[in-house]
Amino acid sequence: MNETQGSQDISTKLERIAVLAQRLRDQPLTTLAHHIDLQWMREAYRRTRKDGATGVDGQTAEQYAINLEDNLRSLLDRAKSGTYRAPPVRRVYIPKGKGEVRPLGIPTFEDKVLQRAIAMVLEAVYEQEFFDCSYGFRPGRSAHQALDAFHGEAMRMSGGWVIELDIRKYFDTIDHEQLRAVLRRRVRDGVIARLIGKWLHAGVMEGGVLSTRESGTPQGGVISPILANIFLHEVLDVWFAQEVLPRLRGSASLVRYADDAVMLFRYEEDARRVMAVLPKRFERYGLALHPDKTRLMPFRHPAAARAGGNGPDKPGTFDFLGFTIHWGKSFHGKWVVKMRTAADRFRRALGSVFQWCKANRHAPLEMQQKVLGQKLRGHYGYYNRRGNRRRVWDFLYRVVCAWWHWLRHRSQRGLPSGAMRRLLRRYPLPSP
């Protein structure tokens, strides 16, 4: 059977699971693992990234592929029989901004494949449960769609009052028992439940020292995003839709991307009532809101705020998904919701380019041009949105300055501005 036919067969199976979940919407599903066969494992392998970092065993995707069929068959047998042992994840750290770092847990490649196989099942089930307000780590949904959703609601409501949510160390503090209780409401398949339990208690390897944990799903694991989404769906989305909205005086909306979320309310009194009970709601599930980063702010249409004569005239600004959200004038002089690259994201991206130019200043110019072009296109792909033109062009200008700065340090003769202009004509960088 060719790869295309195999993927089509898996799509059919996924559709069957989705239909079953839709039909038995209020009942737990007890028989799901029988869908996972060797063909399913091949598809899980196909969907697993092959260029990621290696886990504690050091095995690469290329090494695993040498005896792929035997490896997948053995993995499937161990998963179904209960003899599979989840290896610990390898702890690494990546920059987060403002001098902070974010811990990541890197599973072994084989563990990634098995996690992908289980994530495919959970996704088929919970896509029937998730609400439209959720955009993170879901098929066919993106951060840009979340930004567009907030923009549309803010324009429709002429702004209002915003609660910016920040969950303190969310992925590291998810309570295992609470998560498993939420999962049991929909998924009671023994094989799937047993594997998820093993991953939750697999432990972390750092500096040769193994440590276990009673909470958290390590970022970097394939299964972590779907588990985190399932938990927050219960903690926040369901609560907001079923308990908060019916009790409000005016309209309100929630937009969530993974653990980043904002709420918009028409009336201040509604926003303050919700703000008062939010910490208790999260404490009930073992989570804590950051006291400084979770805040309530005015985000009213500037003209409407001045006409009303109550509350602050100047609306606040806040950051969401890498953008600073604010009110501004359009080309036609009308007040509109705008988005510009958040200052910390701008600095972080530029700092990364600066360090790369420093480390590779002696590399061939063709290679430098190619890599810098890739970095710029990636930046444009996310940040080149309507209203953000100035910041995107400023980023290009500063990248050129960083490149020139380190090319001048290739030799004691430096690189005059005229020579740099000629170099850019020969090795141009892409414009937004």
XYZ file of C-alpha atoms in Angstrom:
432
model
C 0.000 0.000 0.000
C 1.396 3.404 -0.973
C 1.727 6.334 1.413
C -1.172 8.294 -0.086
C -3.591 5.383 0.246
C -2.423 4.779 3.811
C -3.042 8.417 4.773
C -6.503 8.272 3.209
C -7.360 5.149 5.231
C -6.211 6.856 8.441
C -8.332 9.889 7.568
C -11.329 7.562 7.290
C -10.581 6.092 10.715
C -10.198 9.544 12.227
C -13.544 10.519 10.759
C -15.153 7.451 12.336
C -13.753 8.423 15.746
C -15.002 11.992 15.278
C -18.495 10.790 14.325
C -18.547 8.450 17.336
C -17.460 11.286 19.654
C -20.131 13.533 18.197
C -22.848 10.919 18.581
C -21.860 10.022 22.162
C -21.183 13.604 23.140
C -22.085 13.239 26.833
C -20.674 9.741 27.343
C -17.147 8.446 27.999
C -15.529 6.542 25.139
C -14.105 3.204 26.263
C -12.921 1.565 23.027
C -10.546 3.702 21.015
C -7.171 1.934 21.015
C -8.353 -0.738 18.574
C -8.105 1.893 15.834
C -4.347 2.088 16.427
C -2.717 -0.526 14.224
C 0.522 -0.753 12.239
C -0.874 1.463 9.503
C -1.797 4.051 12.152
C 1.757 3.917 13.511
C 3.168 4.502 10.017
C 1.022 7.625 9.725
C 2.117 8.772 13.181
C 5.726 8.312 12.075
C 5.052 10.283 8.889
C 3.595 13.173 10.917
C 6.512 13.245 13.367
C 9.231 15.831 12.750
C 12.469 14.194 11.652
C 14.794 17.152 12.313
C 14.105 17.673 16.013
C 16.607 17.344 18.837
C 17.342 13.855 20.167
C 16.149 12.535 23.512
C 18.031 10.817 26.321
C 18.916 7.826 24.116
C 20.525 10.004 21.412
C 18.696 8.124 18.627
C 17.979 10.159 15.492
C 15.077 9.773 13.081
C 17.476 8.425 10.456
C 18.677 5.689 12.801
C 15.126 4.764 13.747
C 14.155 4.510 10.074
C 16.778 1.848 9.296
C 14.494 -0.893 10.695
C 11.318 1.144 10.566
C 8.741 -1.625 10.147
C 10.206 -3.760 12.933
C 10.544 -0.737 15.206
C 6.957 0.355 14.664
C 5.629 -3.177 15.138
C 7.572 -3.561 18.386
C 6.401 -0.147 19.587
C 2.773 -1.005 18.832
C 3.011 -4.354 20.644
C 4.564 -2.795 23.748
C 1.998 0.017 23.809
C -0.959 -2.361 23.527
C 0.375 -4.958 26.000
C 1.281 -2.400 28.659
C 5.010 -3.195 28.635
C 6.042 0.122 27.081
C 8.180 2.191 29.452
C 8.077 5.921 28.851
C 11.650 7.244 28.945
C 12.407 10.504 30.784
C 12.561 13.673 28.723
C 15.830 15.531 28.245
C 15.683 19.026 29.762
C 16.888 21.967 27.672
C 16.314 25.700 28.005
C 15.515 28.347 25.396
C 15.489 32.152 25.810
C 12.117 33.606 26.764
C 12.921 37.316 26.905
C 13.848 39.749 29.672
C 16.649 37.421 30.725
C 14.258 34.544 31.424
C 14.406 31.048 29.937
C 11.727 28.520 29.093
C 12.333 24.841 29.976
C 11.636 22.266 27.280
C 11.435 18.501 27.615
C 12.733 16.579 24.598
C 11.333 13.011 24.303
C 13.116 10.225 22.457
C 12.186 9.855 18.793
C 10.305 6.608 19.426
C 8.374 8.282 22.231
C 7.483 11.147 19.879
C 5.994 8.668 17.396
C 3.862 6.977 20.055
C 2.778 10.323 21.499
C 1.753 11.403 18.002
C -0.313 8.235 17.588
C -2.227 8.929 20.815
C -2.520 12.656 20.072
C -4.218 11.794 16.766
C -6.921 9.886 18.661
C -7.424 12.611 21.260
C -7.586 15.285 18.577
C -10.338 13.426 16.706
C -12.349 13.170 19.937
C -11.843 16.644 21.362
C -12.249 18.590 18.140
C -15.923 17.788 18.672
C -15.711 19.355 22.156
C -13.543 22.438 21.716
C -15.175 25.843 21.249
C -14.570 28.376 18.501
C -12.787 30.681 20.973
C -9.803 28.277 21.133
C -7.128 28.568 18.436
C -3.867 27.102 19.739
C -2.472 23.777 18.476
C -5.603 22.861 16.575
C -5.826 21.717 12.935
C -6.649 24.516 10.521
C -6.308 27.203 13.217
C -3.554 29.728 13.830
C -2.401 32.645 15.947
C -3.359 35.017 13.130
C -6.935 33.745 13.273
C -6.993 34.373 17.030
C -5.770 37.934 16.446
C -8.376 38.437 13.730
C -11.100 37.119 16.047
C -10.208 39.619 18.755
C -9.947 42.433 16.220
C -13.402 41.627 14.863
C -14.995 41.484 18.319
C -13.309 44.693 19.481
C -14.470 46.574 16.395
C -17.992 45.148 16.643
C -18.297 46.139 20.321
C -16.399 49.441 19.885
C -13.967 48.167 22.474
C -14.797 47.861 26.122
C -12.808 46.421 29.017
C -10.109 43.796 28.617
C -8.832 41.141 31.004
C -5.378 39.973 29.986
C -4.800 36.476 31.395
C -1.401 35.124 32.362
C -1.225 31.680 33.970
C 1.909 31.284 36.054
C 4.070 28.458 34.615
C 1.027 26.742 33.163
C 2.686 23.738 31.501
C 4.798 23.098 34.613
C 1.917 23.252 37.095
C -0.893 21.213 35.523
C -2.060 18.902 38.298
C -1.855 15.300 37.115
C -4.852 14.028 39.054
C -7.013 16.947 37.970
C -5.991 16.409 34.336
C -6.723 12.693 34.470
C -10.117 13.401 36.044
C -10.955 15.758 33.172
C -9.823 13.171 30.622
C -11.898 10.385 32.217
C -15.068 12.279 31.464
C -14.574 11.586 27.762
C -11.798 9.016 27.324
C -11.758 5.829 29.417
C -9.871 3.568 27.046
C -7.417 1.590 29.179
C -4.511 1.638 26.726
C -4.701 5.390 26.160
C -5.183 6.215 29.840
C -2.243 4.004 30.835
C 0.106 5.593 28.294
C -0.857 9.130 29.295
C -0.218 8.232 32.924
C 3.242 6.931 32.047
C 4.112 10.122 30.173
C 2.934 12.309 33.022
C 5.213 10.469 35.463
C 8.132 9.785 33.104
C 10.478 12.234 34.815
C 13.076 14.694 33.581
C 16.775 14.063 32.908
C 19.001 17.096 33.469
C 22.764 16.993 33.866
C 22.643 13.221 34.291
C 20.201 13.507 37.208
C 16.701 12.022 36.955
C 13.866 13.803 38.751
C 10.191 12.848 38.867
C 7.301 15.279 39.011
C 3.782 15.329 40.398
C 2.549 18.104 38.129
C 3.136 19.541 34.674
C 3.402 18.376 31.090
C 6.828 19.313 29.692
C 6.774 21.720 26.768
C 8.412 20.018 23.823
C 6.461 16.783 24.113
C 4.143 15.901 21.238
C 1.287 14.999 23.591
C 1.619 18.124 25.779
C -0.262 20.648 23.572
C -3.418 18.545 23.260
C -3.420 17.692 26.983
C -2.927 21.353 27.895
C -5.765 22.343 25.550
C -8.106 19.733 27.027
C -7.406 20.975 30.550
C -7.882 24.674 29.762
C -11.011 23.883 27.767
C -12.536 22.656 31.017
C -10.964 25.224 33.329
C -11.639 28.330 31.224
C -13.622 27.855 28.016
C -16.518 25.777 29.385
C -16.739 27.931 32.519
C -16.798 31.152 30.501
C -19.460 29.894 28.076
C -21.763 28.128 30.546
C -21.372 30.068 33.807
C -19.985 33.529 33.017
C -21.792 34.670 29.875
C -25.354 33.958 31.111
C -24.731 36.122 34.207
C -23.387 39.213 32.436
C -25.268 42.432 31.844
C -23.701 42.978 28.403
C -21.880 41.093 25.690
C -18.401 39.602 26.149
C -15.990 37.352 24.307
C -13.003 35.117 25.009
C -10.104 34.446 22.642
C -7.571 31.808 23.693
C -4.425 30.494 22.040
C -3.087 27.657 24.219
C -2.404 29.327 27.592
C -2.559 32.903 26.228
C -6.030 34.398 26.567
C -7.860 37.719 26.560
C -11.443 38.548 27.511
C -13.337 41.557 26.202
C -16.393 42.983 28.008
C -18.776 45.729 26.969
C -19.299 46.932 30.549
C -16.749 47.619 33.266
C -18.937 46.130 36.005
C -19.046 42.775 34.186
C -15.272 42.784 33.730
C -14.664 43.559 37.410
C -17.010 40.811 38.575
C -15.212 38.234 36.425
C -11.799 39.553 37.448
C -12.752 39.042 41.097
C -13.601 35.344 40.680
C -10.918 34.342 38.159
C -8.213 33.475 40.735
C -10.617 31.201 42.642
C -11.613 29.414 39.439
C -7.995 28.614 38.582
C -7.057 27.713 42.175
C -9.806 25.092 42.098
C -7.793 23.257 39.425
C -4.383 23.777 41.009
C -3.401 26.704 38.783
C -2.365 30.254 39.670
C -2.693 33.509 37.765
C 0.308 35.805 37.653
C -0.652 38.697 39.971
C 1.206 41.344 37.957
C 0.609 40.138 34.406
C -3.087 39.311 34.804
C -4.772 42.687 34.660
C -7.958 44.539 33.858
C -7.710 47.607 31.636
C -9.954 49.976 29.689
C -10.009 49.355 25.947
C -12.945 51.563 24.971
C -13.271 53.259 21.622
C -11.464 56.609 22.228
C -14.270 58.744 20.801
C -16.944 56.858 22.735
C -14.919 57.085 25.963
C -14.595 60.859 25.680
C -18.268 61.266 24.802
C -19.329 59.152 27.782
C -17.452 61.367 30.189
C -16.730 58.565 32.691
C -13.606 56.509 33.070
C -10.209 57.187 31.539
C -10.169 58.931 28.164
C -7.099 57.054 26.942
C -7.590 53.316 26.328
C -4.942 50.914 27.536
C -2.708 48.729 25.416
C -1.772 45.100 25.972
C 0.319 42.388 24.339
C -1.213 39.280 22.804
C 0.555 36.643 20.700
C 3.565 38.843 19.957
C 1.626 41.997 19.103
C 0.779 45.122 21.072
C -2.953 45.753 20.624
C -4.006 49.412 20.618
C -6.436 51.934 19.151
C -5.157 54.172 16.358
C -6.315 56.275 13.417
C -6.741 54.683 9.998
C -5.678 56.385 6.746
C -9.226 57.730 6.564
C -9.007 59.248 10.042
C -11.266 56.700 11.753
C -10.472 54.968 15.048
C -9.600 51.303 14.500
C -7.977 48.506 16.492
C -4.346 48.190 15.417
C -1.528 45.761 16.078
C 2.211 46.390 16.099
C 5.106 44.075 16.889
C 5.464 43.867 20.675
C 8.645 45.534 21.913
C 10.022 42.438 23.654
C 9.442 40.251 20.579
C 11.115 42.882 18.365
C 14.173 43.020 20.632
C 14.383 39.257 20.931
C 14.194 38.695 17.163
C 16.743 41.422 16.454
C 19.058 40.134 19.178
C 18.968 36.658 17.643
C 19.954 38.092 14.234
C 22.714 40.195 15.807
C 24.251 37.175 17.538
C 24.012 35.096 14.361
C 25.776 37.789 12.335
C 28.507 37.969 14.963
C 29.064 34.191 14.978
C 29.000 33.866 11.163
C 30.687 37.090 10.020
C 33.531 35.144 8.377
C 31.220 32.772 6.479
C 30.798 33.173 2.689
C 28.555 36.104 1.813
C 26.244 33.894 -0.252
C 25.547 31.766 2.816
C 24.992 34.810 5.042
C 22.587 36.320 2.507
C 20.631 33.059 2.272
C 20.230 32.582 6.038
C 19.396 36.228 6.709
C 16.821 36.066 3.921
C 15.229 33.025 5.573
C 15.123 34.800 8.938
C 13.543 37.901 7.395
C 10.923 35.931 5.484
C 10.001 34.080 8.678
C 9.613 37.393 10.502
C 7.543 38.876 7.682
C 5.368 35.770 7.536
C 4.169 36.356 11.087
C 4.467 40.094 11.710
C 3.721 41.637 8.308
C 0.096 42.439 9.074
C -2.047 45.440 8.232
C -1.081 48.390 10.415
C 2.366 47.002 11.245
C 4.167 48.183 8.117
C 6.472 50.626 9.903
C 7.721 48.066 12.449
C 8.368 45.438 9.792
C 10.375 47.831 7.616
C 12.237 49.003 10.732
C 13.178 45.380 11.406
C 14.672 45.065 7.905
C 16.644 48.289 8.411
C 18.047 47.096 11.740
C 18.962 43.684 10.305
C 20.927 45.446 7.569
C 22.655 47.556 10.238
C 23.521 44.437 12.256
C 24.921 42.708 9.158
C 26.984 45.771 8.264
C 28.225 46.099 11.855
C 29.713 42.616 11.899
C 30.962 42.676 8.308
C 33.007 45.736 9.303
C 34.657 43.559 11.957
C 35.887 40.994 9.430
C 39.075 42.961 8.988
C 40.859 46.059 10.271
C 40.018 47.881 7.033
C 36.325 47.898 7.934
C 33.573 48.310 5.357
C 32.621 51.854 4.224
C 28.964 52.695 3.681
C 29.441 52.885 -0.086
C 30.924 49.396 -0.155
C 27.987 48.121 1.938
C 25.495 49.598 -0.537
C 27.289 47.850 -3.387
C 27.301 44.622 -1.388
C 23.532 44.875 -0.851
C 23.005 45.327 -4.591
C 24.939 42.132 -5.187
C 23.498 40.250 -2.188
C 20.055 41.819 -1.676
C 17.895 40.967 1.319
C 14.140 40.441 0.822
C 11.794 43.324 1.521
C 8.432 42.945 3.297
